[in-house]
mmCIF file of C-alpha atoms in Angstrom:
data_model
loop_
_atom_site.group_PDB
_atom_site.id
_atom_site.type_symbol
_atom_site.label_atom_id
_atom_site.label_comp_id
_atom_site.label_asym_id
_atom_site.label_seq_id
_atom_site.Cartn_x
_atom_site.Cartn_y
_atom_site.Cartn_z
ATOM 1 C CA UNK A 1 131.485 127.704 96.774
ATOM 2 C CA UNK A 2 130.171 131.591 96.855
ATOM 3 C CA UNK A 3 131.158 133.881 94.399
ATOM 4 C CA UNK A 4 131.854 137.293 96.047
ATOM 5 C CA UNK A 5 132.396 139.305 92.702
ATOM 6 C CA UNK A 6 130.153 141.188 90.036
ATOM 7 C CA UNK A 7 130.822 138.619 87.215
ATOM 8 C CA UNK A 8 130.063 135.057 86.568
ATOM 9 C CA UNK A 9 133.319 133.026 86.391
ATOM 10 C CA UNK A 10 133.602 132.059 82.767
ATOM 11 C CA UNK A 11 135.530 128.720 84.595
ATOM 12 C CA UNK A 12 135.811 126.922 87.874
ATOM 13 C CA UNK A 13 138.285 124.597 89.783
ATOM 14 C CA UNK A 14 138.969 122.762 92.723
ATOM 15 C CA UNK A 15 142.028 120.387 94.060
ATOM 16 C CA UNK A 16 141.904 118.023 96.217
ATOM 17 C CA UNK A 17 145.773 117.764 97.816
ATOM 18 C CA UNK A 18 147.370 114.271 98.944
ATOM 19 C CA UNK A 19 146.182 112.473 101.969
ATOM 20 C CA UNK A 20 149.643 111.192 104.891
ATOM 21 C CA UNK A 21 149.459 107.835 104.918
ATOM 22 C CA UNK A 22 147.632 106.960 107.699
ATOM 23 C CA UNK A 23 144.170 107.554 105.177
ATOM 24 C CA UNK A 24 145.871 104.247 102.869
ATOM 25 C CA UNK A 25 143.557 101.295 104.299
ATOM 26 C CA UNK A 26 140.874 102.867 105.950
ATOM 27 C CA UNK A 27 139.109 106.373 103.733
ATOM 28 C CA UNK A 28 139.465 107.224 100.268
ATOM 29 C CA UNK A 29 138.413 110.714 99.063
ATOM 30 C CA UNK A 30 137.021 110.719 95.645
ATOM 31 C CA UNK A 31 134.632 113.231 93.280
ATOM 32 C CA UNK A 32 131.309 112.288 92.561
ATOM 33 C CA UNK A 33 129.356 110.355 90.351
ATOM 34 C CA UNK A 34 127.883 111.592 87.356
ATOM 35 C CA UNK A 35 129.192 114.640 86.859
ATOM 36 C CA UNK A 36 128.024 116.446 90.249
ATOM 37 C CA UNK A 37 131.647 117.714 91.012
ATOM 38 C CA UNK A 38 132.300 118.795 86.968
ATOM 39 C CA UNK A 39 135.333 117.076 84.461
ATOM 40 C CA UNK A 40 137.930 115.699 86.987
ATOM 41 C CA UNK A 41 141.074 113.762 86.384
ATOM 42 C CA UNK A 42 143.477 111.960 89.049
ATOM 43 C CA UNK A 43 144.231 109.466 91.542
ATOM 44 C CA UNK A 44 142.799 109.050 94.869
ATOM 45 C CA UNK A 45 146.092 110.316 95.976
ATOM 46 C CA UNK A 46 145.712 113.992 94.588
ATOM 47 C CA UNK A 47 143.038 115.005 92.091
ATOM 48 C CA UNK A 48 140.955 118.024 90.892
ATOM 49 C CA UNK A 49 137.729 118.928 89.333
ATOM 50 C CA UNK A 50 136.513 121.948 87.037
ATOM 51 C CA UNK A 51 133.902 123.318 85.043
ATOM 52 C CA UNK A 52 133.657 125.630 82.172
ATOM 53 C CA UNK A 53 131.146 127.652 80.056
ATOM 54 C CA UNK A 54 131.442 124.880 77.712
ATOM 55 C CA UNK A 55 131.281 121.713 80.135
ATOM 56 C CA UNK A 56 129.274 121.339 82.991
ATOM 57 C CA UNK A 57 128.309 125.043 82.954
ATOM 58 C CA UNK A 58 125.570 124.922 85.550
ATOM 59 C CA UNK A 59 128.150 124.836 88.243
ATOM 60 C CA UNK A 60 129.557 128.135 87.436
ATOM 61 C CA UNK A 61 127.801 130.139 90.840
ATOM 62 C CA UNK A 62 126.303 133.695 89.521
ATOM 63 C CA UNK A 63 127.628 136.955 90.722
ATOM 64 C CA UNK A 64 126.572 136.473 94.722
ATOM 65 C CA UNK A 65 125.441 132.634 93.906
ATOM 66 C CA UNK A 66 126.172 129.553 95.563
ATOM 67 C CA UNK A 67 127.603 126.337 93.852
ATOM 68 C CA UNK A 68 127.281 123.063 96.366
ATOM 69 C CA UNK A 69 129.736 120.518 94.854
ATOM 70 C CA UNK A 70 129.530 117.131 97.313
ATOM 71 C CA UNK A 71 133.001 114.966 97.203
ATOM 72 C CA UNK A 72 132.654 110.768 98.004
ATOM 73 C CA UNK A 73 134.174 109.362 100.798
ATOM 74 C CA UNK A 74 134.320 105.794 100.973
ATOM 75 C CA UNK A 75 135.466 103.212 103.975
ATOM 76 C CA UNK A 76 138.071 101.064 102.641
ATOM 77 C CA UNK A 77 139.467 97.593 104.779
ATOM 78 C CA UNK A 78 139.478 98.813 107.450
ATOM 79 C CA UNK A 79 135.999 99.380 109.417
ATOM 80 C CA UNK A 80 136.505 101.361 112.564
ATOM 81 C CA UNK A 81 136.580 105.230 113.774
ATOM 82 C CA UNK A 82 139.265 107.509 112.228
ATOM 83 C CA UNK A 83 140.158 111.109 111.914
ATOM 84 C CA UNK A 84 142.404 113.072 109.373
ATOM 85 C CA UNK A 85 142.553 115.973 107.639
ATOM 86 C CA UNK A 86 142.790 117.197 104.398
ATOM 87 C CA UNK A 87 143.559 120.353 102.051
ATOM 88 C CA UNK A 88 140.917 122.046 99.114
ATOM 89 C CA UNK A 89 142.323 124.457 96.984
ATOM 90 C CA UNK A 90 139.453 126.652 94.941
ATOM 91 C CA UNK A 91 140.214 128.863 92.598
ATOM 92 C CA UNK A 92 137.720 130.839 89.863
ATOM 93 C CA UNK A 93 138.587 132.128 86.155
ATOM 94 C CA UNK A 94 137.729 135.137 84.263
ATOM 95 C CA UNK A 95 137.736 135.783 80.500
ATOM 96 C CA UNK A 96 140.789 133.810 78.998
ATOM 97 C CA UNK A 97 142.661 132.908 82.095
ATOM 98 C CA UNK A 98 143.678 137.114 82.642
ATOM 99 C CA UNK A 99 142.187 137.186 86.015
ATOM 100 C CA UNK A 100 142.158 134.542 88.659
ATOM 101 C CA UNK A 101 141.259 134.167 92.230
ATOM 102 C CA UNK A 102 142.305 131.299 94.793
ATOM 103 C CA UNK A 103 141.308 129.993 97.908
ATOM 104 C CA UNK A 104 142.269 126.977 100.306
ATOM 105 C CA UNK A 105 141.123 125.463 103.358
ATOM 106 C CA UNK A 106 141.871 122.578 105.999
ATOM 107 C CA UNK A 107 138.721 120.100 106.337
ATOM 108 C CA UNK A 108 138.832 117.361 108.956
ATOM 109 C CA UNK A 109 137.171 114.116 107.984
ATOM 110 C CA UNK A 110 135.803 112.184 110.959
ATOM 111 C CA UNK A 111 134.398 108.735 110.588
ATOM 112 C CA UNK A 112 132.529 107.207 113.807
ATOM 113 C CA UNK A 113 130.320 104.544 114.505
ATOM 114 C CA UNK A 114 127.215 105.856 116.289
ATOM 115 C CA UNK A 115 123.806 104.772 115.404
ATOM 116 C CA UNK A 116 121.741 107.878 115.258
ATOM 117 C CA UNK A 117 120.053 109.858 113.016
ATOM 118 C CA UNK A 118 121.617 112.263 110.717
ATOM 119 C CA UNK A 119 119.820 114.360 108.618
ATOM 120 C CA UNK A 120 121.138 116.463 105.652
ATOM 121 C CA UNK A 121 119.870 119.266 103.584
ATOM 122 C CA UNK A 122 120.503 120.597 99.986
ATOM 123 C CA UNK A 123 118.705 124.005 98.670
ATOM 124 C CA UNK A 124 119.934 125.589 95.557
ATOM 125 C CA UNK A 125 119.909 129.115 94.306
ATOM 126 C CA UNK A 126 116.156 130.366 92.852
ATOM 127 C CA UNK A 127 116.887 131.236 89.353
ATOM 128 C CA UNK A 128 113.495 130.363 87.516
ATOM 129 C CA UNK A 129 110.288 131.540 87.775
ATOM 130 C CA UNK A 130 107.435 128.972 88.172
ATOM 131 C CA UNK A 131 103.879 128.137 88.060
ATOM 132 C CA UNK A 132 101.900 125.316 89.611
ATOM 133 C CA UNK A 133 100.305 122.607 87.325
ATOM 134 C CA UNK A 134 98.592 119.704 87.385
ATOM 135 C CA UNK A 135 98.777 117.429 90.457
ATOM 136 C CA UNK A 136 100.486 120.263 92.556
ATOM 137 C CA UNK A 137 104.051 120.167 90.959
ATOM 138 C CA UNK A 138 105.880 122.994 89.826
ATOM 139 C CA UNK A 139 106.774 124.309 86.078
ATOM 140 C CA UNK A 140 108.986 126.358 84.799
ATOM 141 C CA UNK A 141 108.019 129.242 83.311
ATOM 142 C CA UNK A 142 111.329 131.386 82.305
ATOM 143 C CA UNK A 143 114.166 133.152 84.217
ATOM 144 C CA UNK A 144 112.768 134.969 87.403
ATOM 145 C CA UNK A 145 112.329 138.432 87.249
ATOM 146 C CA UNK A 146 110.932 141.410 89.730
ATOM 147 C CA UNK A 147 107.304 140.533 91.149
ATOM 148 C CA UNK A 148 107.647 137.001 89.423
ATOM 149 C CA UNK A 149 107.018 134.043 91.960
ATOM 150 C CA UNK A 150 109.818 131.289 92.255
ATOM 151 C CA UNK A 151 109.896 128.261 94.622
ATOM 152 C CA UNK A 152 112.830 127.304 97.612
ATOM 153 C CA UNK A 153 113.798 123.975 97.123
ATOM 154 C CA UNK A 154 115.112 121.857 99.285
ATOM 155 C CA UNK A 155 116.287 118.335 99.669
ATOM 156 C CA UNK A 156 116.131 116.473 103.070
ATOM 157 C CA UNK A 157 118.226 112.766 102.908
ATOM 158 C CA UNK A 158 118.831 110.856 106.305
ATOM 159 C CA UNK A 159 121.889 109.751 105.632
ATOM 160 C CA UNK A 160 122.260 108.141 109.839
ATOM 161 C CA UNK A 161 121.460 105.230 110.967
ATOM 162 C CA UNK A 162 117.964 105.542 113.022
ATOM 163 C CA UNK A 163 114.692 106.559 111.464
ATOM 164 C CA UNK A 164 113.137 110.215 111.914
ATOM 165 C CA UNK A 165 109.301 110.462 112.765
ATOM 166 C CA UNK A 166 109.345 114.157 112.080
ATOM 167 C CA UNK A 167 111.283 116.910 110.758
ATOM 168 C CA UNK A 168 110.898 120.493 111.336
ATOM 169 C CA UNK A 169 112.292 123.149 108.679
ATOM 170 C CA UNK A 170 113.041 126.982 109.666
ATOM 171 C CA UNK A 171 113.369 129.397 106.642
ATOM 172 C CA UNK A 172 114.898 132.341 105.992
ATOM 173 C CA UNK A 173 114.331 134.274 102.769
ATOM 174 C CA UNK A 174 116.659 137.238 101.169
ATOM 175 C CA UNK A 175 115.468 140.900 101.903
ATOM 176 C CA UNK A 176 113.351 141.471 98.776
ATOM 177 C CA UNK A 177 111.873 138.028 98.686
ATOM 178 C CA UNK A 178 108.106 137.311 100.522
ATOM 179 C CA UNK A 179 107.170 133.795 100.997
ATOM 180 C CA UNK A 180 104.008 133.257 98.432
ATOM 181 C CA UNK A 181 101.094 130.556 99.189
ATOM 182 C CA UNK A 182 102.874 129.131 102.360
ATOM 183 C CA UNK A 183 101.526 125.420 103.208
ATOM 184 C CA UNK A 184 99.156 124.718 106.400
ATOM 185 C CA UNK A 185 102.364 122.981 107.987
ATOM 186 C CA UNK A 186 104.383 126.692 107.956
ATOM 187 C CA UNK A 187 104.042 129.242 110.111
ATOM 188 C CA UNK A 188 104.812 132.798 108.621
ATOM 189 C CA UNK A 189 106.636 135.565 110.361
ATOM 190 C CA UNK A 190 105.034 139.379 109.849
ATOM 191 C CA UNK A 191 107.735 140.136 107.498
ATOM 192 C CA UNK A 192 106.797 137.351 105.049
ATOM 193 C CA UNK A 193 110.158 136.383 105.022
ATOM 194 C CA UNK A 194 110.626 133.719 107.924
ATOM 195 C CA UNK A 195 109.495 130.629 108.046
ATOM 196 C CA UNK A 196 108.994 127.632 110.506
ATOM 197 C CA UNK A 197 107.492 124.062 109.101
ATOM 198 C CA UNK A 198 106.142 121.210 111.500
ATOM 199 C CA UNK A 199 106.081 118.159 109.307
ATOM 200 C CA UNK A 200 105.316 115.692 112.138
ATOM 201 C CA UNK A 201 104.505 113.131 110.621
ATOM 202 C CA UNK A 202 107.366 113.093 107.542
ATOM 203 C CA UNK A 203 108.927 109.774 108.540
ATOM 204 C CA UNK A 204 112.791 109.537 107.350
ATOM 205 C CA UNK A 205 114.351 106.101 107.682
ATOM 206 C CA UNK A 206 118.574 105.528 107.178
ATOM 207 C CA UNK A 207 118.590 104.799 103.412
ATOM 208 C CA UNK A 208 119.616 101.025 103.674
ATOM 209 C CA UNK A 209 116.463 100.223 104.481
ATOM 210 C CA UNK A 210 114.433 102.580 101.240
ATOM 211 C CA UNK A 211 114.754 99.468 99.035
ATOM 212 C CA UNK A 212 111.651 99.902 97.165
ATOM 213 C CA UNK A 213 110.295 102.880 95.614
ATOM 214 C CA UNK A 214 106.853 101.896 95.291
ATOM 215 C CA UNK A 215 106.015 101.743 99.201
ATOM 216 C CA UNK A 216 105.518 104.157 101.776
ATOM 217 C CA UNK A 217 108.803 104.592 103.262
ATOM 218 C CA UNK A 218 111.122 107.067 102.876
ATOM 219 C CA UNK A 219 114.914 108.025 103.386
ATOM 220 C CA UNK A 220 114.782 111.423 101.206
ATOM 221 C CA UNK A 221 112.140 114.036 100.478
ATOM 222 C CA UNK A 222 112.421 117.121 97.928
ATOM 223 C CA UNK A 223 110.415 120.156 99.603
ATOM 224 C CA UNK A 224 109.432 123.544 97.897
ATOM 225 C CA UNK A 225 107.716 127.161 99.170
ATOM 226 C CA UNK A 226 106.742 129.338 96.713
ATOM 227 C CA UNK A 227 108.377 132.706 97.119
ATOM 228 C CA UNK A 228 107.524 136.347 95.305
ATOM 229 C CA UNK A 229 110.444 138.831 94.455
ATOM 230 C CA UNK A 230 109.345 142.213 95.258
ATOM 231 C CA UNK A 231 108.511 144.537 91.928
ATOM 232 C CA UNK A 232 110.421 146.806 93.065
ATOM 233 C CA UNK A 233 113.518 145.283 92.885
ATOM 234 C CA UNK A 234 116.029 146.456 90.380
ATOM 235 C CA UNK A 235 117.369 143.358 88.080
ATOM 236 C CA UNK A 236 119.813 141.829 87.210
ATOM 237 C CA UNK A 237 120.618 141.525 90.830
ATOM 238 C CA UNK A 238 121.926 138.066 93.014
ATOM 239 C CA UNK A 239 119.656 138.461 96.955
ATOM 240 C CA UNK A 240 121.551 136.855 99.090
ATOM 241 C CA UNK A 241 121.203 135.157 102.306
ATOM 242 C CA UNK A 242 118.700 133.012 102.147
ATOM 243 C CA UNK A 243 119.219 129.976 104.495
ATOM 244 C CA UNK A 244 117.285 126.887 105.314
ATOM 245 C CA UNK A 245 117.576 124.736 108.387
ATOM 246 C CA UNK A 246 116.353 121.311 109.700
ATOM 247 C CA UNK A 247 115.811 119.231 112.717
ATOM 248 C CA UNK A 248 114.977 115.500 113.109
ATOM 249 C CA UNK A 249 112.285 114.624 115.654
ATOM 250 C CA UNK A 250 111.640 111.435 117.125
ATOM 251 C CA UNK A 251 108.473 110.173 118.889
ATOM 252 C CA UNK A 252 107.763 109.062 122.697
ATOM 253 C CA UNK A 253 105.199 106.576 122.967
ATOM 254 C CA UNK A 254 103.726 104.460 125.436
ATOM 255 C CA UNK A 255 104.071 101.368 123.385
ATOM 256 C CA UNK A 256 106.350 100.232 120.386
ATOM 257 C CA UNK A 257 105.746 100.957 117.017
ATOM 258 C CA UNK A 258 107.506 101.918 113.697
ATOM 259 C CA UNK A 259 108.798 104.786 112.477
ATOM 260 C CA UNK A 260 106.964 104.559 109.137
ATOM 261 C CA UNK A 261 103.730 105.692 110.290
ATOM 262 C CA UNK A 262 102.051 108.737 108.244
ATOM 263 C CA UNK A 263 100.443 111.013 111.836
ATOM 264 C CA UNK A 264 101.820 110.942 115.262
ATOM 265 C CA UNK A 265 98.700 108.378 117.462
ATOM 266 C CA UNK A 266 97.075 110.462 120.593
ATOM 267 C CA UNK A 267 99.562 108.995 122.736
ATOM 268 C CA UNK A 268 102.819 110.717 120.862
ATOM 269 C CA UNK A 269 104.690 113.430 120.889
ATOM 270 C CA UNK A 270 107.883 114.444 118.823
ATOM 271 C CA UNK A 271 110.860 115.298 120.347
ATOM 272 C CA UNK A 272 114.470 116.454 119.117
ATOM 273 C CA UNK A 273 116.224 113.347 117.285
ATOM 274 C CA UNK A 274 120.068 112.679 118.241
ATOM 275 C CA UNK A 275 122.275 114.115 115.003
ATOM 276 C CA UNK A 276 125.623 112.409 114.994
ATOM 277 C CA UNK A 277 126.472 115.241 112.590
ATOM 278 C CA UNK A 278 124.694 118.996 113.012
ATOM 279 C CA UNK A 279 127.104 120.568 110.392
ATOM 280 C CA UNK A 280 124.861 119.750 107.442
ATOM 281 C CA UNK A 281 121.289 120.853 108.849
ATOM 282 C CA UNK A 282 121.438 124.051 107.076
ATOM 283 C CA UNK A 283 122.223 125.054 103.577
ATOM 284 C CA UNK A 284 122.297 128.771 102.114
ATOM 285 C CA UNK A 285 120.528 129.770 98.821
ATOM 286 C CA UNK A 286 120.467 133.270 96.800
ATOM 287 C CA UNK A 287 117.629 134.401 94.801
ATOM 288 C CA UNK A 288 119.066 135.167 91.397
ATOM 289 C CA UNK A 289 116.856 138.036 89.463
ATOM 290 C CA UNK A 290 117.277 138.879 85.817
ATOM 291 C CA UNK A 291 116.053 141.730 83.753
ATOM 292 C CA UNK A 292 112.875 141.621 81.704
ATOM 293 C CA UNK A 293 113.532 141.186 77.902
ATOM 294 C CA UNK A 294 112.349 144.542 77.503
ATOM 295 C CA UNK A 295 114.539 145.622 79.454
ATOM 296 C CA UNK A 296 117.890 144.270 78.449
ATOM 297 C CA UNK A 297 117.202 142.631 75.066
ATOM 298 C CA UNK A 298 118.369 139.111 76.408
ATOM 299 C CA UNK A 299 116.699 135.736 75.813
ATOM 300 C CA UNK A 300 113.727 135.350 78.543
ATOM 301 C CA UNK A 301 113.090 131.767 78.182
ATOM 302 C CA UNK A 302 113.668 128.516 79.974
ATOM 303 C CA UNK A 303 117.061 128.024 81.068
ATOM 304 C CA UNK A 304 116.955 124.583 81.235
ATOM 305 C CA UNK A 305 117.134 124.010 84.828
ATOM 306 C CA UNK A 306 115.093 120.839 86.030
ATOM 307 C CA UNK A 307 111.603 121.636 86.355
ATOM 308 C CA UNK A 308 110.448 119.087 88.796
ATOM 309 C CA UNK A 309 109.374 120.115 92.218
ATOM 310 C CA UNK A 310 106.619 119.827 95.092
ATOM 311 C CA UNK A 311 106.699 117.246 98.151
ATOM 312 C CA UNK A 312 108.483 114.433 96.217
ATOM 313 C CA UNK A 313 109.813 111.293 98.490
ATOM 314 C CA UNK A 314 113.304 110.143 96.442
ATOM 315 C CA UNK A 315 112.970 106.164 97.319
ATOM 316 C CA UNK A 316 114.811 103.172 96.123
ATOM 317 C CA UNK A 317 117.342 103.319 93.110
ATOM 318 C CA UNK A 318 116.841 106.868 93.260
ATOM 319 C CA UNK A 319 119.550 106.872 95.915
ATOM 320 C CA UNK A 320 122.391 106.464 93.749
ATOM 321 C CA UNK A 321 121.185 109.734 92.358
ATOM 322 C CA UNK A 322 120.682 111.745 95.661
ATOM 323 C CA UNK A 323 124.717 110.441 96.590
ATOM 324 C CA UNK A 324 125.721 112.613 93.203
ATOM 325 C CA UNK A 325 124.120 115.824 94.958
ATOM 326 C CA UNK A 326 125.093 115.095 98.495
ATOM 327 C CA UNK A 327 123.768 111.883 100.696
ATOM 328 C CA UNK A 328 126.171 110.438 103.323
ATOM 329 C CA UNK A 329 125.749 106.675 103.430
ATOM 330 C CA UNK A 330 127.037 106.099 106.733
ATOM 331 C CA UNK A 331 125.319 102.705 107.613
ATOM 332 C CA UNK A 332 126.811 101.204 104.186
ATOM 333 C CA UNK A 333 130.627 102.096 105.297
ATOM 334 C CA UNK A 334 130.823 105.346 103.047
ATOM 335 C CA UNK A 335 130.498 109.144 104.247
ATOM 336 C CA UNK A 336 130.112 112.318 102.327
ATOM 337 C CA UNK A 337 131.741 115.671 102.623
ATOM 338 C CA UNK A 338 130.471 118.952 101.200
ATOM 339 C CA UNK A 339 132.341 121.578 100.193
ATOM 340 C CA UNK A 340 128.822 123.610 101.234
ATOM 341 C CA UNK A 341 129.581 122.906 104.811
ATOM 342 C CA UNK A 342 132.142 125.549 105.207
ATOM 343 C CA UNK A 343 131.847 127.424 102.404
ATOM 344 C CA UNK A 344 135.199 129.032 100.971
ATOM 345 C CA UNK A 345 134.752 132.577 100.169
ATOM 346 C CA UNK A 346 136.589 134.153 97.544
ATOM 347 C CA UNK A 347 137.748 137.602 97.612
ATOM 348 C CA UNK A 348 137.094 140.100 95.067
ATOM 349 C CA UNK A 349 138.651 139.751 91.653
#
């Protein structure tokens, strides 16, 4: 969900409309866990979600931000390949109801049985400025401001059903916004604003089989790249455009081996993976850049956004967690849908 206007909404809502009943015994549509998709209410006939100033605030998208808000869909008797479609209805809220803006689109939901990778990819708007502490990860340090560095984050999930050996990432930052201490894996552009990452040997395996979160193997990974907003900029101000994309590789060897490995042998070489679902390999972000204190007055401090960051593999009973912000359990009869895939744009209040 983007928000096209000059104002944060001061509330947020979204319907889901009723299914025909062919959906009945084989895919139920239903909002997500733990409060990823805001307050909702309903059946799994016809429900809706929202969020307020007051609850779940951190979904309201800034003036030119980007809200991702993932929806559940779960297999139910029966297990075989299906298509349908079904209606969202958005809408945004100004002030004490006075001004209002709507939106609706058709999504088609199509659930197939093929046994390849598929990779998915989450990156939020920058809003916080950060440092880098002990052991490499990232603290906050405040709201982000002009010549302040930030950090693109990005969540990777397999959510197929074949193991990656590799993924390669392709960034593209705002105009305004320089990539910072890019690591060896990237390759900048001469505009410090482009990106391309070769993480050969970042091993992804379908999430069924990331049972313990103590080993070596992975079906998620959080990434980050530091970025620096220009000085010049002139705050408060929402950059948008920012857009990061991945791609699955898989290796061709001359004898068998596992997909866990941590660096490609001499006799290897990565190769585009199958996707059984491209839609998802790229996710758009904003840069969101407030005044200094001294500037406008306002409170410069931690906005309590999560401060965690750097390279962090999301393993084991973790996953529950990463299905709340987006993972697609295909191999365990349930799929996810994003509302991020085709964004609804909202016109002007």
């Amino acid at each position: 969900m983007t928000n096209l206007t000059d104002e944060t909404p001061t509330a947020i809502e979204f319907r889901v409309h009723s299914f025909g009943p062919e959906w009945d015994e084989r895919v139920t549509v239903e909002w997500a866990e733990r409060g990823a998709s805001g307050e909702c209410d309903g059946d799994s006939a016809s429900w809706y979600c929202g969020a307020t100033t007051v609850v779940f605030p951190e979904l309201l998208p800034a003036p030119g931000g980007t809200v991702d808000i993932p929806i559940d869909v779960h297999n139910r008797e029966r297990q075989e390949p299906f298509e349908g479609k079904f209606m969202i209805e958005v809408s945004m809220t100004w002030g004490e109801h006075e001004k209002r803006v709507t939106a609706s689109e058709w999504f088609t939901l199509k659930l197939v049985d093929d046994p390849e990778a598929d990779l998915l990819v989450l990156a939020p708007d920058v809003k916080q400025a950060v440092r880098v502490g002990a052991g490499g990860r990232l603290e906050p340090t405040g709201t982000l401001h002009p010549g302040a560095t930030g950090a693109v984050r990005y969540r990777v999930v397999n959510q197929g059903r074949k193991a990656v050996s590799g993924v390669n990432v392709t960034l593209r930052l705002p105009a305004g916004v320089t990539f910072t201490q890019p690591p060896q894996e990237c390759a900048i552009d001469d505009d410090g604003r482009s990106a391309v990452c070769a993480y050969d040997a970042l091993a992804l395996v379908p999430a069924g089989q990331d049972t313990d979160p103590n080993d070596s193997i992975h079906s998620a990974v959080e990434l980050h790249n530091l970025v620096t907003v220009s000085a010049a900029t002139r705050a408060p101000v929402t950059l948008a455009g920012g857009t990061v994309q991945v791609e699955g590789l898989t290796e061709r060897i001359d004898t068998q081996s596992g997909p866990m490995r941590t660096e490609l042998p001499a006799n290897a070489v990565a190769v585009p993976a199958a996707d059984v679902d491209a839609s998802d390999n790229q996710d758009g972000f904003a840069v969101v850049v407030a005044k200094r204190k001294s500037d406008s007055g306002g409170d410069d401090g931690d906005d309590g956004s999560s401060g965690g960051g750097g390279s962090l593999p999301i393993t084991g009973p973790q996953i529950g967690l990463i299905a709340g912000a987006g993972l697609a359990m295909v191999a365990g009869g349930g799929i996810m849908l994003l509302l991020a895939r085709r964004r609804n744009r909202l016109p002007h209040a």
